[in-house]
Short mmCIF file of C-alpha atoms and ligand atoms in Angstrom, two decimals:
data_model
loop_
_atom_site.label_atom_id
_atom_site.label_comp_id
_atom_site.label_asym_id
_atom_site.label_seq_id
_atom_site.Cartn_x
_atom_site.Cartn_y
_atom_site.Cartn_z
CA MET A 1 0.00 0.00 0.00
CA GLU A 2 1.23 3.47 -0.85
CA LEU A 3 1.70 6.15 1.77
CA ARG A 4 1.28 9.56 0.15
CA VAL A 5 0.98 11.61 3.32
CA ASP A 6 3.78 13.91 4.52
CA LEU A 7 4.53 13.02 8.14
CA ALA A 8 7.41 15.43 8.69
CA GLY A 9 7.55 16.35 12.38
CA CYS A 10 5.42 13.34 13.45
CA THR A 11 6.72 10.51 15.55
CA VAL A 12 5.37 7.08 14.63
CA LEU A 13 5.75 4.03 16.85
CA ILE A 14 6.03 0.89 14.74
CA THR A 15 5.59 -2.48 16.42
CA GLY A 16 6.89 -5.81 15.18
CA GLY A 17 10.10 -7.74 14.74
CA GLU A 18 12.76 -6.40 12.42
CA ALA A 19 12.01 -8.61 9.42
CA ALA A 20 8.23 -8.22 9.59
CA SER A 21 8.24 -4.47 10.13
CA ARG A 22 11.05 -3.49 7.77
CA ARG A 23 8.77 -2.44 4.95
CA ALA A 24 6.52 -0.37 7.24
CA VAL A 25 9.61 1.29 8.70
CA ARG A 26 10.88 2.27 5.25
CA ARG A 27 7.49 3.55 4.13
CA TYR A 28 7.10 5.79 7.17
CA GLN A 29 10.66 7.00 6.81
CA ALA A 30 9.91 7.79 3.15
CA ALA A 31 6.93 9.81 4.39
CA ARG A 32 9.48 11.74 6.55
CA ALA A 33 8.16 10.54 9.92
CA THR A 34 10.44 10.07 12.91
CA VAL A 35 10.23 6.33 13.49
CA GLN A 36 10.40 4.61 16.88
CA ARG A 37 10.60 0.83 16.93
CA LEU A 38 9.14 -1.66 19.38
CA GLU A 39 10.33 -5.10 18.42
CA ARG A 40 8.97 -7.17 21.32
CA PRO A 41 5.68 -6.70 23.25
CA GLY A 42 7.60 -7.41 26.48
CA ASP A 43 9.68 -4.24 25.96
CA PHE A 44 6.60 -2.02 25.95
CA ASP A 45 6.53 0.79 28.46
CA PRO A 46 3.47 3.12 28.45
CA SER A 47 5.77 6.18 28.57
CA MET A 48 6.82 5.25 25.01
CA LEU A 49 3.51 6.69 23.85
CA ASP A 50 4.20 10.11 25.37
CA ASP A 51 5.51 11.84 22.23
CA VAL A 52 3.91 9.59 19.63
CA GLN A 53 1.37 10.91 17.11
CA LEU A 54 0.65 7.60 15.39
CA VAL A 55 0.99 3.92 16.23
CA ALA A 56 1.53 1.50 13.35
CA VAL A 57 0.97 -2.08 14.45
CA VAL A 58 2.67 -4.74 12.37
CA ASP A 59 1.19 -8.03 13.46
CA ASP A 60 4.18 -10.35 13.28
CA GLY A 61 2.42 -13.12 15.19
CA GLN A 62 3.93 -12.37 18.62
CA PRO A 63 1.28 -12.41 21.36
CA GLY A 64 0.96 -9.20 23.37
CA TRP A 65 0.48 -6.41 20.85
CA ALA A 66 -3.15 -6.01 22.03
CA GLN A 67 -1.93 -4.16 25.11
CA VAL A 68 -0.16 -1.56 22.97
CA GLU A 69 -3.32 -1.14 20.90
CA GLN A 70 -5.55 -0.73 23.96
CA LEU A 71 -3.34 1.88 25.54
CA SER A 72 -3.01 3.80 22.27
CA ARG A 73 -6.80 3.94 22.00
CA LEU A 74 -7.04 5.08 25.60
CA HIS A 75 -4.63 7.92 24.86
CA ARG A 76 -6.58 8.68 21.64
CA ILE A 77 -3.48 8.14 19.53
CA PRO A 78 -4.42 7.21 15.95
CA LEU A 79 -3.71 3.56 15.22
CA THR A 80 -3.10 1.80 11.95
CA HIS A 81 -2.45 -1.82 11.05
CA GLU A 82 0.33 -2.67 8.62
CA GLU A 83 0.86 -5.92 6.79
CA ALA A 84 3.90 -7.88 7.95
CA ALA A 85 6.59 -8.27 5.29
CA LEU A 86 6.98 -11.88 4.21
CA ALA A 87 9.97 -13.75 5.55
CA ASN A 88 10.78 -15.16 2.12
CA GLY A 89 12.15 -12.86 -0.50
CA SER A 90 11.35 -12.98 -4.19
CA VAL A 91 12.38 -11.50 -7.50
CA THR A 92 9.94 -9.87 -9.91
CA LEU A 93 11.24 -9.16 -13.40
CA VAL A 94 9.30 -6.11 -14.50
CA GLY A 95 9.03 -4.75 -18.02
CA GLY A 96 8.96 -0.99 -17.57
CA GLY A 97 7.93 -0.04 -21.11
CA PRO A 98 9.77 2.39 -23.36
CA GLY A 99 10.46 5.10 -20.80
CA ALA A 100 7.26 7.01 -20.04
CA THR A 101 5.83 6.41 -16.57
CA GLY A 102 2.34 6.28 -18.10
CA LEU A 103 3.31 3.20 -20.09
CA LEU A 104 4.06 1.12 -17.00
CA THR A 105 1.39 -1.55 -16.50
CA LEU A 106 -0.81 -1.66 -13.39
CA HIS A 107 0.98 -4.88 -12.41
CA ALA A 108 4.35 -3.15 -12.74
CA ALA A 109 3.19 -0.27 -10.52
CA ALA A 110 1.86 -2.73 -7.91
CA ALA A 111 5.15 -4.65 -7.85
CA LEU A 112 7.10 -1.40 -7.41
CA ARG A 113 4.87 -0.33 -4.53
CA GLU A 114 5.67 -3.57 -2.70
CA ALA A 115 9.39 -3.58 -3.48
CA ASP A 116 12.14 -3.50 -0.85
CA VAL A 117 14.81 -2.97 -3.48
CA VAL A 118 14.67 -2.01 -7.17
CA LEU A 119 17.54 -2.74 -9.56
CA PHE A 120 16.91 -0.64 -12.65
CA ASP A 121 18.35 -0.27 -16.13
CA ARG A 122 19.31 2.76 -18.17
CA LEU A 123 16.23 2.60 -20.43
CA ALA A 124 13.72 1.82 -17.67
CA PRO A 125 11.28 4.57 -16.65
CA THR A 126 13.17 6.10 -13.73
CA ALA A 127 11.79 9.65 -13.42
CA ASP A 128 9.10 8.79 -10.88
CA LEU A 129 10.75 5.79 -9.22
CA PRO A 130 11.04 7.35 -5.74
CA ASP A 131 7.25 7.89 -5.72
CA LEU A 132 6.41 4.59 -7.38
CA ALA A 133 8.61 2.54 -5.03
CA PRO A 134 8.51 4.61 -1.82
CA ALA A 135 9.83 1.85 0.46
CA ALA A 136 12.60 0.62 -1.81
CA GLU A 137 16.32 1.06 -2.01
CA LEU A 138 16.96 2.13 -5.63
CA VAL A 139 20.02 0.65 -7.32
CA ASP A 140 21.18 1.80 -10.77
CA VAL A 141 22.72 -1.13 -12.62
CA GLY A 142 22.32 0.64 -15.98
CA LYS A 143 24.59 0.03 -18.86
CA GLN A 144 25.76 2.66 -21.31
CA PRO A 145 26.29 1.26 -24.82
CA GLY A 146 29.80 -0.15 -24.87
CA HIS A 147 30.20 0.17 -21.08
CA HIS A 148 29.03 -2.36 -18.56
CA PRO A 149 29.18 -0.79 -15.10
CA ILE A 150 27.76 -3.93 -13.47
CA PRO A 151 28.38 -7.17 -15.38
CA GLN A 152 25.35 -9.35 -16.06
CA ARG A 153 26.51 -12.18 -13.76
CA GLU A 154 26.94 -9.69 -10.91
CA ILE A 155 23.43 -8.34 -11.46
CA GLU A 156 22.12 -11.90 -11.22
CA ALA A 157 24.14 -12.49 -8.04
CA LEU A 158 22.77 -9.25 -6.56
CA LEU A 159 19.17 -10.23 -7.32
CA ILE A 160 19.65 -13.58 -5.63
CA ALA A 161 21.52 -12.17 -2.62
CA HIS A 162 18.80 -9.58 -1.93
CA ALA A 163 16.04 -12.17 -2.31
CA LEU A 164 17.80 -14.70 -0.04
CA ALA A 165 18.05 -11.93 2.58
CA GLY A 166 14.23 -11.91 2.52
CA ARG A 167 13.67 -8.85 0.32
CA HIS A 168 11.14 -8.31 -2.43
CA VAL A 169 13.33 -7.45 -5.35
CA VAL A 170 12.06 -5.74 -8.48
CA ARG A 171 14.31 -5.98 -11.50
CA LEU A 172 13.04 -3.08 -13.61
CA LYS A 173 13.95 -3.25 -17.28
CA GLY A 174 13.21 -1.13 -20.31
CA GLY A 175 10.47 -2.39 -22.63
CA ASP A 176 9.66 -6.06 -22.19
CA PRO A 177 12.05 -8.19 -20.11
CA PHE A 178 12.11 -10.98 -22.70
CA VAL A 179 12.86 -8.82 -25.77
CA PHE A 180 16.65 -8.42 -25.96
CA GLY A 181 16.56 -7.81 -22.22
CA ARG A 182 18.39 -10.84 -20.79
CA GLY A 183 15.32 -11.37 -18.63
CA SER A 184 15.30 -15.08 -19.35
CA GLU A 185 18.90 -15.38 -18.13
CA GLU A 186 17.95 -13.68 -14.88
CA LEU A 187 14.90 -15.93 -14.53
CA ALA A 188 17.13 -18.99 -15.08
CA ALA A 189 19.61 -17.77 -12.44
CA CYS A 190 16.79 -17.31 -9.90
CA VAL A 191 15.32 -20.73 -10.64
CA GLU A 192 18.74 -22.32 -10.20
CA ALA A 193 19.21 -20.54 -6.86
CA GLY A 194 15.75 -21.65 -5.70
CA VAL A 195 14.49 -18.04 -5.48
CA PRO A 196 10.81 -17.53 -6.34
CA CYS A 197 10.68 -15.40 -9.47
CA ARG A 198 7.85 -14.02 -11.60
CA VAL A 199 7.74 -11.99 -14.78
CA ILE A 200 5.58 -8.98 -15.57
CA ALA A 201 5.47 -8.29 -19.29
CA GLY A 202 6.12 -4.76 -20.50
CA ILE A 203 5.35 -2.69 -23.58
CA SER A 204 8.24 -3.25 -25.95
CA SER A 205 9.92 -0.33 -27.70
CA ALA A 206 9.83 -2.49 -30.84
CA ILE A 207 6.16 -1.60 -31.27
CA ALA A 208 5.70 1.41 -29.02
CA VAL A 209 8.53 3.63 -30.30
CA PRO A 210 7.43 3.45 -33.97
CA ALA A 211 3.89 4.15 -32.70
CA ALA A 212 5.14 7.22 -30.84
CA ALA A 213 6.33 8.51 -34.23
CA GLY A 214 2.98 7.63 -35.83
CA ILE A 215 4.33 4.56 -37.65
CA PRO A 216 2.19 1.41 -37.43
CA VAL A 217 4.23 -1.81 -37.65
CA THR A 218 1.39 -3.42 -39.61
CA HIS A 219 -1.19 -1.85 -41.92
CA ARG A 220 -3.84 -3.70 -43.91
CA GLU A 221 -2.76 -4.29 -47.50
CA VAL A 222 0.66 -2.74 -46.80
CA SER A 223 2.35 -5.10 -44.35
CA HIS A 224 0.90 -8.12 -42.57
CA LEU A 225 4.01 -9.10 -40.66
CA PHE A 226 6.84 -7.52 -38.78
CA THR A 227 10.17 -8.95 -37.74
CA VAL A 228 12.08 -7.62 -34.75
CA VAL A 229 15.83 -7.87 -35.16
CA SER A 230 18.79 -7.02 -32.94
CA GLY A 231 21.32 -4.79 -34.65
CA HIS A 232 23.82 -5.27 -31.85
CA ALA A 233 26.08 -7.16 -34.28
CA PRO A 234 25.92 -7.03 -38.11
CA LEU A 235 23.61 -9.63 -39.71
CA THR A 236 24.84 -12.34 -42.07
CA ASP A 237 24.08 -12.25 -45.80
CA ASP A 238 21.72 -15.19 -45.31
CA GLU A 239 19.79 -13.14 -42.77
CA HIS A 240 19.66 -10.14 -45.13
CA LEU A 241 18.26 -12.44 -47.82
CA HIS A 242 15.63 -13.95 -45.53
CA LEU A 243 14.52 -10.58 -44.20
CA THR A 244 14.23 -9.13 -47.69
CA GLY A 245 12.37 -12.23 -48.88
CA LEU A 246 9.76 -11.92 -46.14
CA GLY A 247 8.56 -8.63 -47.59
CA GLY A 248 7.14 -7.27 -44.32
CA THR A 249 8.15 -4.58 -41.86
CA ILE A 250 11.62 -4.87 -40.30
CA VAL A 251 12.08 -3.33 -36.85
CA VAL A 252 15.65 -3.09 -35.58
CA LEU A 253 16.66 -2.43 -31.98
CA MET A 254 20.22 -1.45 -31.02
CA GLY A 255 20.78 -0.78 -34.71
CA VAL A 256 22.22 2.73 -35.02
CA GLY A 257 25.84 1.54 -34.99
CA THR A 258 25.30 -1.17 -37.62
CA LEU A 259 22.92 0.79 -39.89
CA PRO A 260 25.51 1.11 -42.72
CA GLN A 261 26.08 -2.67 -42.82
CA LEU A 262 22.33 -3.35 -42.63
CA ALA A 263 21.42 -0.94 -45.44
CA ALA A 264 24.20 -2.32 -47.66
CA GLY A 265 23.27 -5.93 -46.83
CA LEU A 266 19.57 -5.46 -47.58
CA ALA A 267 20.43 -3.70 -50.86
CA ARG A 268 22.73 -6.61 -51.82
CA ALA A 269 19.88 -8.97 -51.02
CA GLY A 270 17.68 -7.19 -53.55
CA MET A 271 15.59 -4.83 -51.44
CA ARG A 272 14.28 -1.82 -53.41
CA GLN A 273 16.53 1.23 -53.09
CA ASP A 274 13.50 3.47 -52.48
CA MET A 275 12.17 1.41 -49.56
CA PRO A 276 11.25 3.93 -46.79
CA VAL A 277 13.30 3.80 -43.58
CA ALA A 278 12.79 5.68 -40.31
CA VAL A 279 15.07 6.15 -37.32
CA VAL A 280 13.10 7.05 -34.19
CA GLU A 281 15.36 8.25 -31.37
CA ARG A 282 14.53 8.59 -27.67
CA GLY A 283 10.86 7.61 -28.00
CA TYR A 284 8.53 9.22 -25.43
CA SER A 285 11.15 11.69 -24.23
CA PRO A 286 10.87 15.43 -24.86
CA SER A 287 13.73 15.07 -27.35
CA GLN A 288 12.08 12.32 -29.41
CA ARG A 289 13.06 12.71 -33.07
CA THR A 290 12.29 10.91 -36.31
CA THR A 291 14.70 10.92 -39.23
CA THR A 292 13.49 9.36 -42.46
CA GLY A 293 14.95 8.40 -45.79
CA THR A 294 15.09 5.44 -48.13
CA LEU A 295 17.31 2.40 -48.17
CA SER A 296 19.76 4.32 -50.37
CA THR A 297 19.68 7.65 -48.44
CA ILE A 298 19.16 6.69 -44.78
CA VAL A 299 22.84 6.20 -43.90
CA THR A 300 23.70 9.72 -45.06
CA ALA A 301 20.51 11.17 -43.51
CA ALA A 302 21.18 9.51 -40.13
CA GLY A 303 24.83 10.57 -40.30
CA SER A 304 24.09 14.22 -40.95
CA ALA A 305 21.36 14.22 -38.28
CA ARG A 306 23.90 12.57 -35.91
CA CYS A 307 21.38 9.89 -34.92
CA GLN A 308 22.26 8.16 -31.68
CA SER A 309 21.19 5.26 -29.54
CA PRO A 310 18.60 4.61 -28.17
CA ALA A 311 16.69 4.45 -31.40
CA VAL A 312 14.37 2.05 -33.19
CA LEU A 313 14.79 1.61 -36.96
CA VAL A 314 11.77 0.80 -39.11
CA ILE A 315 12.20 -0.43 -42.65
CA GLY A 316 9.14 -0.88 -44.84
CA GLU A 317 6.20 0.74 -46.58
CA VAL A 318 4.53 1.33 -43.19
CA VAL A 319 6.93 4.25 -42.74
CA ARG A 320 5.19 5.99 -45.65
CA VAL A 321 1.80 5.21 -44.07
CA GLY A 322 3.02 6.86 -40.87
CA LEU A 323 4.29 9.92 -42.69
CA ASN A 324 0.99 10.32 -44.54
CA LEU A 325 -0.93 10.06 -41.26
CA ALA A 326 1.35 12.60 -39.62
CA GLY A 327 1.08 14.80 -42.71
CA ALA A 328 -2.70 14.74 -42.34
CA ALA A 329 -2.11 16.12 -38.82
CA GLN A 330 -4.44 13.56 -37.28
CA LEU A 331 -1.99 12.73 -34.51
CA ALA A 332 -1.49 15.37 -31.88
CA ASP A 333 1.99 16.15 -30.54
CA LEU A 334 3.84 14.23 -33.21
CA PRO A 335 7.35 15.34 -33.95
CA GLN A 336 7.32 16.50 -37.58
CA PRO A 337 9.14 13.88 -39.62
CA VAL A 338 11.41 14.68 -42.52
CA ALA A 339 9.63 13.77 -45.77
CA VAL A 340 10.64 10.57 -47.55
CA PRO A 341 12.42 11.73 -50.71
N1 SAH B 401 13.66 -4.94 -23.77
C1 SAH B 401 13.64 -3.70 -24.53
C2 SAH B 401 14.75 -3.66 -25.55
C3 SAH B 401 16.14 -3.67 -24.96
S1 SAH B 401 17.39 -3.45 -26.17
C4 SAH B 401 12.28 -3.53 -25.18
O1 SAH B 401 11.48 -4.48 -25.23
O2 SAH B 401 11.98 -2.41 -25.60
C5 SAH B 401 17.63 -1.70 -26.09
C6 SAH B 401 17.16 -1.05 -27.37
O3 SAH B 401 15.76 -0.80 -27.32
C7 SAH B 401 17.75 0.31 -27.65
O4 SAH B 401 19.05 0.23 -28.20
C8 SAH B 401 16.77 0.86 -28.64
O5 SAH B 401 16.93 0.26 -29.90
C9 SAH B 401 15.46 0.35 -28.07
N2 SAH B 401 14.79 1.33 -27.19
C10 SAH B 401 14.36 1.12 -25.94
N3 SAH B 401 13.73 2.20 -25.45
C11 SAH B 401 13.76 3.12 -26.44
C12 SAH B 401 13.26 4.44 -26.56
N4 SAH B 401 12.60 5.03 -25.57
N5 SAH B 401 13.46 5.10 -27.73
C13 SAH B 401 14.11 4.51 -28.74
N6 SAH B 401 14.60 3.27 -28.69
C14 SAH B 401 14.42 2.58 -27.54
#
């Protein structure tokens, strides 16, 4: 449960053993209250209530808390009951969507609210994390392209260590955890360590970032399939041939660095030189930008626009559909794309 009240200047007495009350303690601290702890009913002394404005009872199963409740009522001190934190920790892999807080799912928001610790990535929605996860320690394990501040195996070890210490761990990732997100590796590590782990799907940038630029990945009678490809490493000529042969939309993630090889490879494989291509950078941020061209012009266009990661590339006739829609000014707040030559 979220605590949105500002308790600055209030003293709150929280009952319950350390493990059971830890989440309540962090939530009240996040609400700026001064927290006093009472871990055992036997340690209760009525004078403890003297300067207390609120009593938060965490029922951790110890007999004897009723006396604290009775006396609080007698002194007309407001009383609230808090759920005990579970003794067993867990890991929740959460897809955070493409960056905008509004594109988090309700399940993602609920998991964040309950989290004791959040390990988040560079492309995860981080702007509102302190509000979304008020009780959690926030740990940035983000990777810059080419730099790996925390290696993947260490992230997995961290997840497991926190969970084995009894914490509810949220692993917050950009987009969907199972789309180029190494989510399945983290799930496998948790399973191997015997840590309960669940997955909350997220909105993938593969679909959402083109949409933010007004480009549909499918459109009746234009494209009835889309393929999502990683551009992390250049594709093989076989792959260029297969992609070209499919004749549908191609969506490339992590593809800015390998765009020259991709454009040349698709051209070698016989793709039309005038096939529309769009590069959509920083989707859903104030600096979102769309650069467009054709298979033969996009490398120069992206170079002169200094396109950078993170960006989603879209190759296919749907790009023209998107430009026509945007041209008709039906979509509010769209960045104005450069016309396809
Ligand atoms: N699991 C993520 C993808 C991780 S790979 C998902 O499902 O979206 C990281 C790549 O995603 C980036 O290099 C970029 O290609 C793309 N990406 C993620 N967020 C983006 C955004 N807001 N704008 C543009 N591209 C984005």
